[in-house]
Short mmCIF file of C-alpha atoms in Angstrom, two decimals:
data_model
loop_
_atom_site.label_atom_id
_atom_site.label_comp_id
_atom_site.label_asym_id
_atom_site.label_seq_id
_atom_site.Cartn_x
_atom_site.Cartn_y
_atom_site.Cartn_z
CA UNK W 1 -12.12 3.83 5.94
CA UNK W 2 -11.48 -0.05 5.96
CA UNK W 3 -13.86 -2.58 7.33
CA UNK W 4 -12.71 -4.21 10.55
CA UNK W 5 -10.68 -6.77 10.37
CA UNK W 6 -12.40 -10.66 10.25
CA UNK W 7 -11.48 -13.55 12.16
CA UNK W 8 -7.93 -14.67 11.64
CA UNK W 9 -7.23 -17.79 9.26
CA UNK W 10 -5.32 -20.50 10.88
CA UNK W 11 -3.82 -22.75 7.99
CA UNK W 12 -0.94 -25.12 8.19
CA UNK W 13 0.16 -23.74 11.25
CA UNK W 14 0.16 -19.94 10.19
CA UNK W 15 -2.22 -17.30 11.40
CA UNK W 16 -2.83 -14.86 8.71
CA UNK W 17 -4.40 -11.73 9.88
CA UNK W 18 -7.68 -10.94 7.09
CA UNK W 19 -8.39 -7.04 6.67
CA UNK W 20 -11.56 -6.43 4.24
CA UNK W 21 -10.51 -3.10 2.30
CA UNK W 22 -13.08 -1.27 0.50
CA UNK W 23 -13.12 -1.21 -3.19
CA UNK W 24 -10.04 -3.60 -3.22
CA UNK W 25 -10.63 -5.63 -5.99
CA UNK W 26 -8.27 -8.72 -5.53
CA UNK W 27 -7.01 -10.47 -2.27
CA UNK W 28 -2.98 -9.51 -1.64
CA UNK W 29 -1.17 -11.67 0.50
CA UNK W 30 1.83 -10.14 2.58
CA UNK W 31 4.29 -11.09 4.94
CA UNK W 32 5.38 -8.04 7.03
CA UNK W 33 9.03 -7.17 8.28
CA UNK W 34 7.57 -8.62 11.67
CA UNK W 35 6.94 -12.19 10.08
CA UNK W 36 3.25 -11.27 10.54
CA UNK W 37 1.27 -12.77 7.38
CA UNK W 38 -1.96 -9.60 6.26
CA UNK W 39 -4.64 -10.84 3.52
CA UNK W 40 -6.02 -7.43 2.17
CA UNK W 41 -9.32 -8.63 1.07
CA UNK W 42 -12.08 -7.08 -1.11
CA UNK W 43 -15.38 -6.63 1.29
CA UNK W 44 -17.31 -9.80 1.75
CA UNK W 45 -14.68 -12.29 0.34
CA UNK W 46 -16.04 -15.65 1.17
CA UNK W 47 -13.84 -18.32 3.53
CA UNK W 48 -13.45 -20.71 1.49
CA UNK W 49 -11.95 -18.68 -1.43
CA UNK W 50 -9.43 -17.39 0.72
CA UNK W 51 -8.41 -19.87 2.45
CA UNK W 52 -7.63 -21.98 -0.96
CA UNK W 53 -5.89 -19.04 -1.71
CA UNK W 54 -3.51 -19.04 1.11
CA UNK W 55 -3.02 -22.52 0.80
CA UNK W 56 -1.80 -22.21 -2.77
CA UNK W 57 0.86 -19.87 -1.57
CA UNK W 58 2.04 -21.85 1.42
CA UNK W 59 5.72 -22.72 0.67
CA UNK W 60 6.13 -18.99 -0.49
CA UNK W 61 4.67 -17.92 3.14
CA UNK W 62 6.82 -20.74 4.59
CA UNK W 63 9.62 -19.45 3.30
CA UNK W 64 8.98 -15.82 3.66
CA UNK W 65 8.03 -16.13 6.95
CA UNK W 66 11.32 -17.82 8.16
CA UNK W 67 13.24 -15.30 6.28
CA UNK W 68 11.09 -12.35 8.09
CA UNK W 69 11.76 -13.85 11.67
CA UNK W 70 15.88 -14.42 10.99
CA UNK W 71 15.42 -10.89 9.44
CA UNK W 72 14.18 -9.63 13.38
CA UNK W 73 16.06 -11.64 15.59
CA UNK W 74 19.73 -10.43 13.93
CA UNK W 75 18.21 -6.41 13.70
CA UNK W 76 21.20 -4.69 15.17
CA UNK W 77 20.21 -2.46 18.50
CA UNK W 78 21.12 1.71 18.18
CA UNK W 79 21.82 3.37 21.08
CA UNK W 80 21.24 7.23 22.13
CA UNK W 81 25.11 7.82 22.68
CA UNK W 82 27.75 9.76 21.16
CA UNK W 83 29.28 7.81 17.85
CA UNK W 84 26.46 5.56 17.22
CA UNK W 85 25.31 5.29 13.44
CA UNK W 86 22.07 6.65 11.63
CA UNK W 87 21.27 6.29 8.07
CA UNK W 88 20.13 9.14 6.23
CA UNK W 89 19.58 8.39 2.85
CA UNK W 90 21.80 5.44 2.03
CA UNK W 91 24.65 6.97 4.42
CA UNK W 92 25.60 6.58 8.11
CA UNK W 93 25.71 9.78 9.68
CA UNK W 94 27.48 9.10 13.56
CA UNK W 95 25.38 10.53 16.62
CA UNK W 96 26.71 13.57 18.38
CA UNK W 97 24.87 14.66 21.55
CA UNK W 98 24.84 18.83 21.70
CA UNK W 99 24.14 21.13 24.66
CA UNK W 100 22.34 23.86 22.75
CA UNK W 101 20.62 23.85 19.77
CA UNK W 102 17.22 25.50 18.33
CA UNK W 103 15.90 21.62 17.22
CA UNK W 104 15.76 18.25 18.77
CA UNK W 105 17.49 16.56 15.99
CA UNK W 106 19.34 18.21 12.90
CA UNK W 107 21.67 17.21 10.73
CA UNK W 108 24.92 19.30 10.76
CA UNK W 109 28.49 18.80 9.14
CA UNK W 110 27.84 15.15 8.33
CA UNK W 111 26.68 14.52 12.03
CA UNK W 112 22.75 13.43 13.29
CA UNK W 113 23.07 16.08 16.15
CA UNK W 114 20.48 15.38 19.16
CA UNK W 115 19.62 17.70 21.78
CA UNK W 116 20.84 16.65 25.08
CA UNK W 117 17.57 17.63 26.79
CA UNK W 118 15.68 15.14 24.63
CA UNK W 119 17.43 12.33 25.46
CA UNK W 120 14.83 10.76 27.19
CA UNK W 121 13.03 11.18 23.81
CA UNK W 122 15.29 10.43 21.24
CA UNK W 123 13.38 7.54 19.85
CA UNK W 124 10.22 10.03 19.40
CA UNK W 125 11.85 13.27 18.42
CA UNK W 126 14.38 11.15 15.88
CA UNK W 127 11.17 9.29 14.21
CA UNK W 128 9.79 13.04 13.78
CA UNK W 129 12.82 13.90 12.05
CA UNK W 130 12.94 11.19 9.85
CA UNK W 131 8.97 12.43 9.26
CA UNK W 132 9.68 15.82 8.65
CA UNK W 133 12.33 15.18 6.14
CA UNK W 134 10.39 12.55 4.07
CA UNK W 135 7.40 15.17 3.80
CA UNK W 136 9.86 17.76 2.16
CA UNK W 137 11.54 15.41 0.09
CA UNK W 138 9.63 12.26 -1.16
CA UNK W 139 7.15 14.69 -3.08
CA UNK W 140 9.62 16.12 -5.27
CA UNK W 141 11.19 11.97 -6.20
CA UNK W 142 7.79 10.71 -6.92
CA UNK W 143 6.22 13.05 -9.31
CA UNK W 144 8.80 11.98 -12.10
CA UNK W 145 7.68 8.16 -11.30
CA UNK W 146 3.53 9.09 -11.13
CA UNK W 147 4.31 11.05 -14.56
CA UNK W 148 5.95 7.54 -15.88
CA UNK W 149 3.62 5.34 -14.38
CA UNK W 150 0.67 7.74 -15.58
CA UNK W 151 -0.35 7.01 -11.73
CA UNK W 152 -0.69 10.43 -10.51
CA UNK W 153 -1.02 10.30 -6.57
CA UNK W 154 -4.01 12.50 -5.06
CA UNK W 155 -1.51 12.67 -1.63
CA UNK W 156 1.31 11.67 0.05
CA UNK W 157 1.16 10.75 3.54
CA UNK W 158 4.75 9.74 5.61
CA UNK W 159 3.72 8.03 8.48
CA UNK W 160 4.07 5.12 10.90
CA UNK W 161 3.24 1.72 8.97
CA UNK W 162 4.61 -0.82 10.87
CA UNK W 163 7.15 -3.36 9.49
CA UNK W 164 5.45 -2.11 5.34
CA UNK W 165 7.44 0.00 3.22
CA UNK W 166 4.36 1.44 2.12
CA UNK W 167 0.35 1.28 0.86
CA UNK W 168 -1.60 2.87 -1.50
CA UNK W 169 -5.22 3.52 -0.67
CA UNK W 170 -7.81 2.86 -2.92
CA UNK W 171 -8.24 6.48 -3.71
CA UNK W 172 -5.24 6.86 -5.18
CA UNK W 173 -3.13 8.05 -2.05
CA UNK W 174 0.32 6.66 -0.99
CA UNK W 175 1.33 5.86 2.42
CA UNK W 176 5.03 5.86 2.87
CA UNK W 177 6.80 4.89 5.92
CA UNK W 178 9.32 7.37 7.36
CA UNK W 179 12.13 4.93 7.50
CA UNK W 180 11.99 4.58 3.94
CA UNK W 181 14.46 7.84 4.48
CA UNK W 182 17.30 5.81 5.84
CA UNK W 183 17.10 3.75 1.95
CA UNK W 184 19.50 4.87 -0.43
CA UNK W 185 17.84 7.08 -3.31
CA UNK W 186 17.52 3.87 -5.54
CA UNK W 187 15.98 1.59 -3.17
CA UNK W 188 13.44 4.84 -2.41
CA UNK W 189 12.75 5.04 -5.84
CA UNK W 190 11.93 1.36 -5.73
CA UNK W 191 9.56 1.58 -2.81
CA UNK W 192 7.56 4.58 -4.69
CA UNK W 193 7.51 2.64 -8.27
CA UNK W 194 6.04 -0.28 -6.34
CA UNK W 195 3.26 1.64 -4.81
CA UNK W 196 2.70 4.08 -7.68
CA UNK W 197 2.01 0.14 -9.95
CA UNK W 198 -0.48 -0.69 -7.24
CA UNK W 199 -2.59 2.21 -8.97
CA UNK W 200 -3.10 -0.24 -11.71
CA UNK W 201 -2.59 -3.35 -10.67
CA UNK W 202 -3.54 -4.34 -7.29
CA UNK W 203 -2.01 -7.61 -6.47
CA UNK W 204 1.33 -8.63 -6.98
CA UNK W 205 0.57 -10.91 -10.44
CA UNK W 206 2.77 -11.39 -13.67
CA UNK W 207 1.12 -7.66 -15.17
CA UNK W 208 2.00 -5.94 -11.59
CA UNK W 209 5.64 -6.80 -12.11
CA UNK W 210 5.64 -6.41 -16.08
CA UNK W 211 3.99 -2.78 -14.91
CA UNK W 212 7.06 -1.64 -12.55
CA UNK W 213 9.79 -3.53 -15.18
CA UNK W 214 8.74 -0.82 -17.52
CA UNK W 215 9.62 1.91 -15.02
CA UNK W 216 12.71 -0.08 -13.49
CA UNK W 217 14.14 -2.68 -15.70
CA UNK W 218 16.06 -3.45 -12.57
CA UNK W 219 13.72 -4.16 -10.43
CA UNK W 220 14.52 -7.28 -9.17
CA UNK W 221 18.34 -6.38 -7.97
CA UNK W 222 16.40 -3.46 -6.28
CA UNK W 223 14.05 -5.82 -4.54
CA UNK W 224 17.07 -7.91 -3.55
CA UNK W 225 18.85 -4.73 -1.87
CA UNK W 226 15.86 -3.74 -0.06
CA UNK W 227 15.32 -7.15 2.01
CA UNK W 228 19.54 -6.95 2.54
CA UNK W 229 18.86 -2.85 3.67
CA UNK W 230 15.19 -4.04 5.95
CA UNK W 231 17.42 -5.71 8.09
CA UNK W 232 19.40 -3.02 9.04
CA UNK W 233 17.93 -0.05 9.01
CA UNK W 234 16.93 1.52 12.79
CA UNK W 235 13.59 0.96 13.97
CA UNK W 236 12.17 1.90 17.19
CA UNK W 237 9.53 -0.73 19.02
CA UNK W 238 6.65 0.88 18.22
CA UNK W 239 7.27 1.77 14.63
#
């Protein structure tokens, strides 16, 4: 259960949201795939700590930041119609809009096949899908990475998270978003290393990269793929 969130910081002309998190230890500064800036905080971090904090950072944020926005603005549009492309996985599978069929969405002879009565839908019953398959398969890919990482998560939720790849809570659980299932396997892999690191190290210092290095030595050509993959992967406008 996380505190609510404090009054916003308004430094160098950013607004950076401030959500106090239980047990957190350290403060972790994020820019999200919306350009929105978080600061996870530990409970009752003082003002004036943070906000030298964020000010230390502010030509990464300025830079992220403008990255994040170019990143939305050129996010190609999908369309509900026969032909258009879904990524499962790393690979575009093309749309093909069925009559009959016993579920919304299923993927059938290398087609995403959606139920014509669902139509009005689509965004919904595809997100569920995405859901659905992430809870069957994500479980199996970590548990070789927890084992590594001697991180062991106590769950695995797939779930909404906005514009995050995914969280781990402070009891040990990961949050993963569903459209982490449109990543190829590597840049999945990435996403859970990342999270599983968090276990140990909380912020996003020299040790919490030395800590996923060990797991991935090639991290940072994953990290590069994933920003080129965020901006084109399908998300719908509530995500």
């Amino acid at each position: 259960m996380h505190d609510p969130p404090a009054e916003p910081l308004h430094i160098g002309g950013l607004v950076i949201e401030v959500r106090p998190v239980p047990g957190r230890k350290s403060v972790r500064v994020t820019v999200e795939r919306d350009a929105r800036i978080v600061a996870a905080v530990p409970a009752g971090t003082d003002h004036m700590t943070l906000e030298k904090l964020v000010r230390s950072r502010l030509p990464w944020l300025y830079s992220k930041v403008r990255s994040r926005e170019a990143e939305v603005e050129h996010r190609p549009v999908r369309r509900f119609v026969d032909g258009e492309g879904f990524f499962y996985l790393g690979r575009s599978h093309r749309l093909r809009i069925v009559g009959a069929a016993p579920h919304p969405v299923a993927l059938a002879q290398g087609r995403l096949q959606l139920r014509r009565d669902c139509a009005d839908i689509a965004s919904d019953v595809l997100v569920a899908w995405y859901v659905e398959r992430g809870r069957h398969w994500l479980p199996r890919r970590v548990g070789p990475w927890a084992k590594a990482l001697d991180a062991p998560p106590a769950d695995l939720i797939v779930r909404p998270l906005g514009y995050r790849w995914g969280s781990c809570s402070a009891r040990g659980a990961l949050n993963i978003h569903w459209a982490v299932m449109q990543l190829p396997p590597a840049l999945v892999d990435y996403v859970l290393v990342h999270e599983l690191a968090h276990m140990h190290v909380p912020n996003h210092s020299p040790e919490f990269w030395r800590t996923v290095c060990r797991a991935l030595p090639d991290y940072e050509a994953r990290r590069q793929r994933l920003e080129e993959w965020g901006a084109m992967i399908w998300l719908p406008s509530a995500s």
